[in-house]
Amino acid sequence: MQPSRDISRLIEIMAALRDPVSGCPWDLDQDFSTIRNYTIEEAYEVADAIERENFSDLREELGDLLLQPIYHAQMAKEAGHFDIGDVIYGITEKLIRRHPHVFGDITEVGAAAAQGRWEAIKAEERTAKAAKVGVTAPSLLDDVPQVLPALARAEKLTKRAAKVGFDWPDFPSVRAKVQEELNEVSEAHASGDEEAVKEEIGDLLFAVANLARKAGVDPEAALRDANSKFTRRFHYVEARCREEGIAPAEAGLDRLDGYWNEIRAADKR
């Protein structure tokens, strides 16, 4: 079998890997649960390549990510649930349905109008999906995935609630809420109640996610950037310790903090 630019070859390869007689033992051992984590991991690796603006890596990572729906669809086909054709039909039908201004007879243009129609159609879809399982009053929050990173999910939950007016009026009011939650963390810590501390820190993080949303900032991306900045600066601290011939664990906080302030000042320049 030879590589190809045609997606049908990828489908053929996946089917061969899962062949019960001649397939790969590792691939045959997998199921939806075991492959799930790889799917999430591959999505993060795509995001990482984008953030690094490495398009060679992005091409490769997109291929790895593309394999995931092919893999899941092959297992679903084996179990009699659906196949990759059903997946492709479903997403093409959804895109056509959600873009009546492109594929239908609606002539109104503009990003705001398109977004409004998109949200209205999604609300109709949530209602229809809930009706299938006997739920007559679906929640706005029903389809916010549980498996999202907690910070990203907090932002999405508050964004959904804001659509019906359940939101702080402005940035200063959310900032005040963050300060209120921070004070409650301090009170809980002073009480010595570990469960209360955990709860209040959760409330604080949730409020910070809300603050980021109000500022038009993606909190997950902002925290990733902060992690990268901390990593780069700490690498500098370690390098300075090597220059001085001292192990970081033996340098002492004052010296480490001094090195940290060096790179921090350099960043500001």
GROMACS .gro file of C-alpha atoms in nm:
model
  269
    1MET     CA    1   0.000   0.000   0.000
    2GLN     CA    2   0.133   0.344  -0.097
    3PRO     CA    3   0.073   0.686   0.063
    4SER     CA    4  -0.173   0.917  -0.109
    5ARG     CA    5  -0.319   1.267  -0.095
    6ASP     CA    6  -0.668   1.111  -0.106
    7ILE     CA    7  -0.841   1.071   0.231
    8SER     CA    8  -0.983   0.740   0.114
    9ARG     CA    9  -0.633   0.591   0.147
   10LEU     CA   10  -0.622   0.694   0.512
   11ILE     CA   11  -0.957   0.521   0.566
   12GLU     CA   12  -0.821   0.207   0.396
   13ILE     CA   13  -0.508   0.210   0.613
   14MET     CA   14  -0.712   0.244   0.931
   15ALA     CA   15  -0.936  -0.044   0.827
   16ALA     CA   16  -0.626  -0.255   0.758
   17LEU     CA   17  -0.478  -0.173   1.098
   18ARG     CA   18  -0.803  -0.287   1.262
   19ASP     CA   19  -0.838  -0.604   1.054
   20PRO     CA   20  -0.899  -0.884   1.306
   21VAL     CA   21  -0.677  -1.128   1.115
   22SER     CA   22  -0.391  -0.925   0.968
   23GLY     CA   23  -0.415  -0.598   1.161
   24CYS     CA   24  -0.185  -0.443   1.418
   25PRO     CA   25  -0.223  -0.599   1.767
   26TRP     CA   26  -0.191  -0.261   1.938
   27ASP     CA   27  -0.457  -0.097   1.720
   28LEU     CA   28  -0.688  -0.394   1.770
   29ASP     CA   29  -0.657  -0.358   2.148
   30GLN     CA   30  -0.785   0.000   2.145
   31ASP     CA   31  -1.138   0.123   2.210
   32PHE     CA   32  -1.311   0.461   2.230
   33SER     CA   33  -1.196   0.521   2.587
   34THR     CA   34  -0.830   0.447   2.526
   35ILE     CA   35  -0.816   0.652   2.205
   36ARG     CA   36  -0.999   0.947   2.364
   37ASN     CA   37  -0.687   1.069   2.542
   38TYR     CA   38  -0.486   1.060   2.221
   39THR     CA   39  -0.753   1.268   2.051
   40ILE     CA   40  -0.724   1.536   2.318
   41GLU     CA   41  -0.344   1.521   2.311
   42GLU     CA   42  -0.331   1.562   1.932
   43ALA     CA   43  -0.558   1.868   1.950
   44TYR     CA   44  -0.320   2.028   2.199
   45GLU     CA   45  -0.022   1.949   1.977
   46VAL     CA   46  -0.196   2.124   1.686
   47ALA     CA   47  -0.252   2.429   1.910
   48ASP     CA   48   0.112   2.419   2.018
   49ALA     CA   49   0.238   2.418   1.658
   50ILE     CA   50   0.011   2.714   1.580
   51GLU     CA   51   0.139   2.911   1.878
   52ARG     CA   52   0.499   2.839   1.773
   53GLU     CA   53   0.410   2.934   1.412
   54ASN     CA   54   0.588   2.619   1.297
   55PHE     CA   55   0.400   2.524   0.982
   56SER     CA   56   0.604   2.213   0.914
   57ASP     CA   57   0.502   2.081   1.255
   58LEU     CA   58   0.146   2.205   1.200
   59ARG     CA   59   0.115   1.999   0.881
   60GLU     CA   60   0.230   1.688   1.066
   61GLU     CA   61   0.015   1.752   1.373
   62LEU     CA   62  -0.295   1.814   1.162
   63GLY     CA   63  -0.235   1.474   1.005
   64ASP     CA   64  -0.212   1.315   1.350
   65LEU     CA   65  -0.533   1.492   1.450
   66LEU     CA   66  -0.708   1.389   1.127
   67LEU     CA   67  -0.631   1.027   1.208
   68GLN     CA   68  -0.839   1.050   1.525
   69PRO     CA   69  -1.189   1.084   1.370
   70ILE     CA   70  -1.093   0.817   1.115
   71TYR     CA   71  -0.993   0.587   1.403
   72HIS     CA   72  -1.310   0.651   1.603
   73ALA     CA   73  -1.528   0.613   1.294
   74GLN     CA   74  -1.365   0.280   1.207
   75MET     CA   75  -1.439   0.145   1.556
   76ALA     CA   76  -1.794   0.279   1.533
   77LYS     CA   77  -1.838   0.107   1.195
   78GLU     CA   78  -1.718  -0.223   1.343
   79ALA     CA   79  -1.974  -0.186   1.622
   80GLY     CA   80  -2.254  -0.099   1.380
   81HIS     CA   81  -2.302   0.260   1.504
   82PHE     CA   82  -2.195   0.475   1.207
   83ASP     CA   83  -1.909   0.517   0.960
   84ILE     CA   84  -1.690   0.805   0.843
   85GLY     CA   85  -1.941   0.883   0.564
   86ASP     CA   86  -2.206   0.949   0.829
   87VAL     CA   87  -1.963   1.179   1.013
   88ILE     CA   88  -1.885   1.376   0.697
   89TYR     CA   89  -2.253   1.396   0.600
   90GLY     CA   90  -2.340   1.521   0.947
   91ILE     CA   91  -2.088   1.804   0.953
   92THR     CA   92  -2.163   1.914   0.595
   93GLU     CA   93  -2.536   1.918   0.672
   94LYS     CA   94  -2.472   2.118   0.988
   95LEU     CA   95  -2.253   2.376   0.814
   96ILE     CA   96  -2.509   2.425   0.537
   97ARG     CA   97  -2.792   2.457   0.791
   98ARG     CA   98  -2.601   2.705   1.007
   99HIS     CA   99  -2.504   2.929   0.715
  100PRO     CA  100  -2.832   3.017   0.539
  101HIS     CA  101  -2.675   3.349   0.433
  102VAL     CA  102  -2.420   3.152   0.226
  103PHE     CA  103  -2.613   2.841   0.118
  104GLY     CA  104  -2.971   2.959   0.154
  105ASP     CA  105  -3.190   3.252   0.055
  106ILE     CA  106  -3.098   3.494   0.336
  107THR     CA  107  -2.926   3.800   0.192
  108GLU     CA  108  -2.841   3.988   0.514
  109VAL     CA  109  -2.466   4.010   0.559
  110GLY     CA  110  -2.231   4.115   0.837
  111ALA     CA  111  -2.043   3.924   1.104
  112ALA     CA  112  -2.283   4.026   1.384
  113ALA     CA  113  -2.589   3.912   1.191
  114ALA     CA  114  -2.421   3.585   1.097
  115GLN     CA  115  -2.324   3.521   1.459
  116GLY     CA  116  -2.678   3.594   1.574
  117ARG     CA  117  -2.825   3.347   1.327
  118TRP     CA  118  -2.562   3.089   1.427
  119GLU     CA  119  -2.657   3.119   1.794
  120ALA     CA  120  -3.031   3.102   1.716
  121ILE     CA  121  -2.982   2.788   1.509
  122LYS     CA  122  -2.767   2.629   1.779
  123ALA     CA  123  -3.041   2.702   2.034
  124GLU     CA  124  -3.292   2.526   1.809
  125GLU     CA  125  -3.055   2.231   1.778
  126ARG     CA  126  -3.016   2.208   2.158
  127THR     CA  127  -3.395   2.202   2.194
  128ALA     CA  128  -3.430   1.930   1.930
  129LYS     CA  129  -3.150   1.722   2.084
  130ALA     CA  130  -3.306   1.750   2.430
  131ALA     CA  131  -3.648   1.650   2.296
  132LYS     CA  132  -3.498   1.325   2.164
  133VAL     CA  133  -3.416   1.221   2.521
  134GLY     CA  134  -3.741   1.351   2.670
  135VAL     CA  135  -3.612   1.681   2.807
  136THR     CA  136  -3.859   1.959   2.741
  137ALA     CA  137  -3.658   2.248   2.888
  138PRO     CA  138  -3.290   2.219   2.787
  139SER     CA  139  -3.034   2.434   2.964
  140LEU     CA  140  -2.804   2.679   2.789
  141LEU     CA  141  -2.520   2.495   2.960
  142ASP     CA  142  -2.615   2.143   2.853
  143ASP     CA  143  -2.359   2.104   2.575
  144VAL     CA  144  -2.061   2.272   2.742
  145PRO     CA  145  -1.822   1.974   2.752
  146GLN     CA  146  -1.725   1.843   3.095
  147VAL     CA  147  -1.381   1.745   2.964
  148LEU     CA  148  -1.275   2.099   2.872
  149PRO     CA  149  -0.984   2.235   3.076
  150ALA     CA  150  -1.143   2.384   3.388
  151LEU     CA  151  -1.042   2.742   3.313
  152ALA     CA  152  -1.169   2.723   2.954
  153ARG     CA  153  -1.494   2.564   3.073
  154ALA     CA  154  -1.545   2.839   3.332
  155GLU     CA  155  -1.510   3.102   3.058
  156LYS     CA  156  -1.754   2.916   2.832
  157LEU     CA  157  -2.011   2.868   3.109
  158THR     CA  158  -2.012   3.238   3.198
  159LYS     CA  159  -2.027   3.334   2.831
  160ARG     CA  160  -2.334   3.116   2.785
  161ALA     CA  161  -2.505   3.259   3.094
  162ALA     CA  162  -2.430   3.611   2.973
  163LYS     CA  163  -2.640   3.546   2.662
  164VAL     CA  164  -2.955   3.571   2.875
  165GLY     CA  165  -2.832   3.871   3.074
  166PHE     CA  166  -2.690   3.677   3.370
  167ASP     CA  167  -2.367   3.873   3.379
  168TRP     CA  168  -2.179   4.148   3.557
  169PRO     CA  169  -2.247   4.488   3.397
  170ASP     CA  170  -1.885   4.591   3.343
  171PHE     CA  171  -1.518   4.516   3.406
  172PRO     CA  172  -1.491   4.707   3.739
  173SER     CA  173  -1.779   4.507   3.889
  174VAL     CA  174  -1.608   4.178   3.800
  175ARG     CA  175  -1.278   4.311   3.936
  176ALA     CA  176  -1.455   4.388   4.263
  177LYS     CA  177  -1.589   4.032   4.266
  178VAL     CA  178  -1.234   3.898   4.223
  179GLN     CA  179  -1.124   4.105   4.523
  180GLU     CA  180  -1.423   3.978   4.724
  181GLU     CA  181  -1.330   3.617   4.644
  182LEU     CA  182  -0.967   3.682   4.733
  183ASN     CA  183  -1.077   3.816   5.071
  184GLU     CA  184  -1.285   3.503   5.125
  185VAL     CA  185  -0.982   3.287   5.046
  186SER     CA  186  -0.791   3.472   5.317
  187GLU     CA  187  -1.073   3.425   5.566
  188ALA     CA  188  -1.098   3.054   5.488
  189HIS     CA  189  -0.722   3.012   5.523
  190ALA     CA  190  -0.727   3.190   5.859
  191SER     CA  191  -1.000   2.953   5.978
  192GLY     CA  192  -0.784   2.648   5.906
  193ASP     CA  193  -1.069   2.481   5.716
  194GLU     CA  194  -0.898   2.307   5.423
  195GLU     CA  195  -1.221   2.229   5.240
  196ALA     CA  196  -1.330   2.592   5.267
  197VAL     CA  197  -0.994   2.706   5.129
  198LYS     CA  198  -1.033   2.471   4.832
  199GLU     CA  199  -1.386   2.595   4.764
  200GLU     CA  200  -1.293   2.963   4.790
  201ILE     CA  201  -0.989   2.924   4.564
  202GLY     CA  202  -1.220   2.759   4.311
  203ASP     CA  203  -1.455   3.056   4.336
  204LEU     CA  204  -1.158   3.291   4.291
  205LEU     CA  205  -1.039   3.113   3.978
  206PHE     CA  206  -1.394   3.116   3.839
  207ALA     CA  207  -1.415   3.491   3.903
  208VAL     CA  208  -1.080   3.546   3.731
  209ALA     CA  209  -1.205   3.355   3.427
  210ASN     CA  210  -1.504   3.591   3.425
  211LEU     CA  211  -1.269   3.890   3.452
  212ALA     CA  212  -1.072   3.766   3.152
  213ARG     CA  213  -1.391   3.726   2.949
  214LYS     CA  214  -1.498   4.080   3.033
  215ALA     CA  215  -1.158   4.204   2.917
  216GLY     CA  216  -1.191   4.012   2.591
  217VAL     CA  217  -0.908   3.776   2.688
  218ASP     CA  218  -0.906   3.398   2.647
  219PRO     CA  219  -0.813   3.288   3.002
  220GLU     CA  220  -0.677   2.950   2.889
  221ALA     CA  221  -0.448   3.117   2.633
  222ALA     CA  222  -0.345   3.384   2.883
  223LEU     CA  223  -0.246   3.121   3.139
  224ARG     CA  224  -0.054   2.923   2.876
  225ASP     CA  225   0.138   3.240   2.789
  226ALA     CA  226   0.206   3.301   3.157
  227ASN     CA  227   0.333   2.944   3.193
  228SER     CA  228   0.565   2.994   2.897
  229LYS     CA  229   0.693   3.321   3.038
  230PHE     CA  230   0.758   3.165   3.378
  231THR     CA  231   0.942   2.873   3.213
  232ARG     CA  232   1.163   3.107   3.006
  233ARG     CA  233   1.246   3.324   3.305
  234PHE     CA  234   1.321   3.028   3.528
  235HIS     CA  235   1.554   2.890   3.261
  236TYR     CA  236   1.741   3.222   3.288
  237VAL     CA  237   1.762   3.185   3.667
  238GLU     CA  238   1.906   2.835   3.625
  239ALA     CA  239   2.157   2.962   3.367
  240ARG     CA  240   2.272   3.239   3.604
  241CYS     CA  241   2.321   2.981   3.876
  242ARG     CA  242   2.540   2.777   3.641
  243GLU     CA  243   2.741   3.089   3.560
  244GLU     CA  244   2.800   3.141   3.932
  245GLY     CA  245   2.882   2.774   3.985
  246ILE     CA  246   2.605   2.716   4.239
  247ALA     CA  247   2.314   2.475   4.243
  248PRO     CA  248   1.971   2.647   4.242
  249ALA     CA  249   1.871   2.457   4.557
  250GLU     CA  250   2.170   2.608   4.737
  251ALA     CA  251   2.150   2.962   4.600
  252GLY     CA  252   1.896   3.094   4.848
  253LEU     CA  253   1.581   3.289   4.777
  254ASP     CA  254   1.747   3.632   4.773
  255ARG     CA  255   1.993   3.533   4.500
  256LEU     CA  256   1.729   3.349   4.297
  257ASP     CA  257   1.495   3.645   4.326
  258GLY     CA  258   1.776   3.874   4.213
  259TYR     CA  259   1.831   3.670   3.899
  260TRP     CA  260   1.455   3.666   3.841
  261ASN     CA  261   1.441   4.044   3.865
  262GLU     CA  262   1.724   4.068   3.609
  263ILE     CA  263   1.528   3.886   3.339
  264ARG     CA  264   1.207   4.058   3.445
  265ALA     CA  265   1.371   4.399   3.398
  266ALA     CA  266   1.517   4.289   3.064
  267ASP     CA  267   1.169   4.187   2.948
  268LYS     CA  268   1.029   4.527   3.036
  269ARG     CA  269   1.302   4.699   2.834
   0.00000   0.00000   0.00000
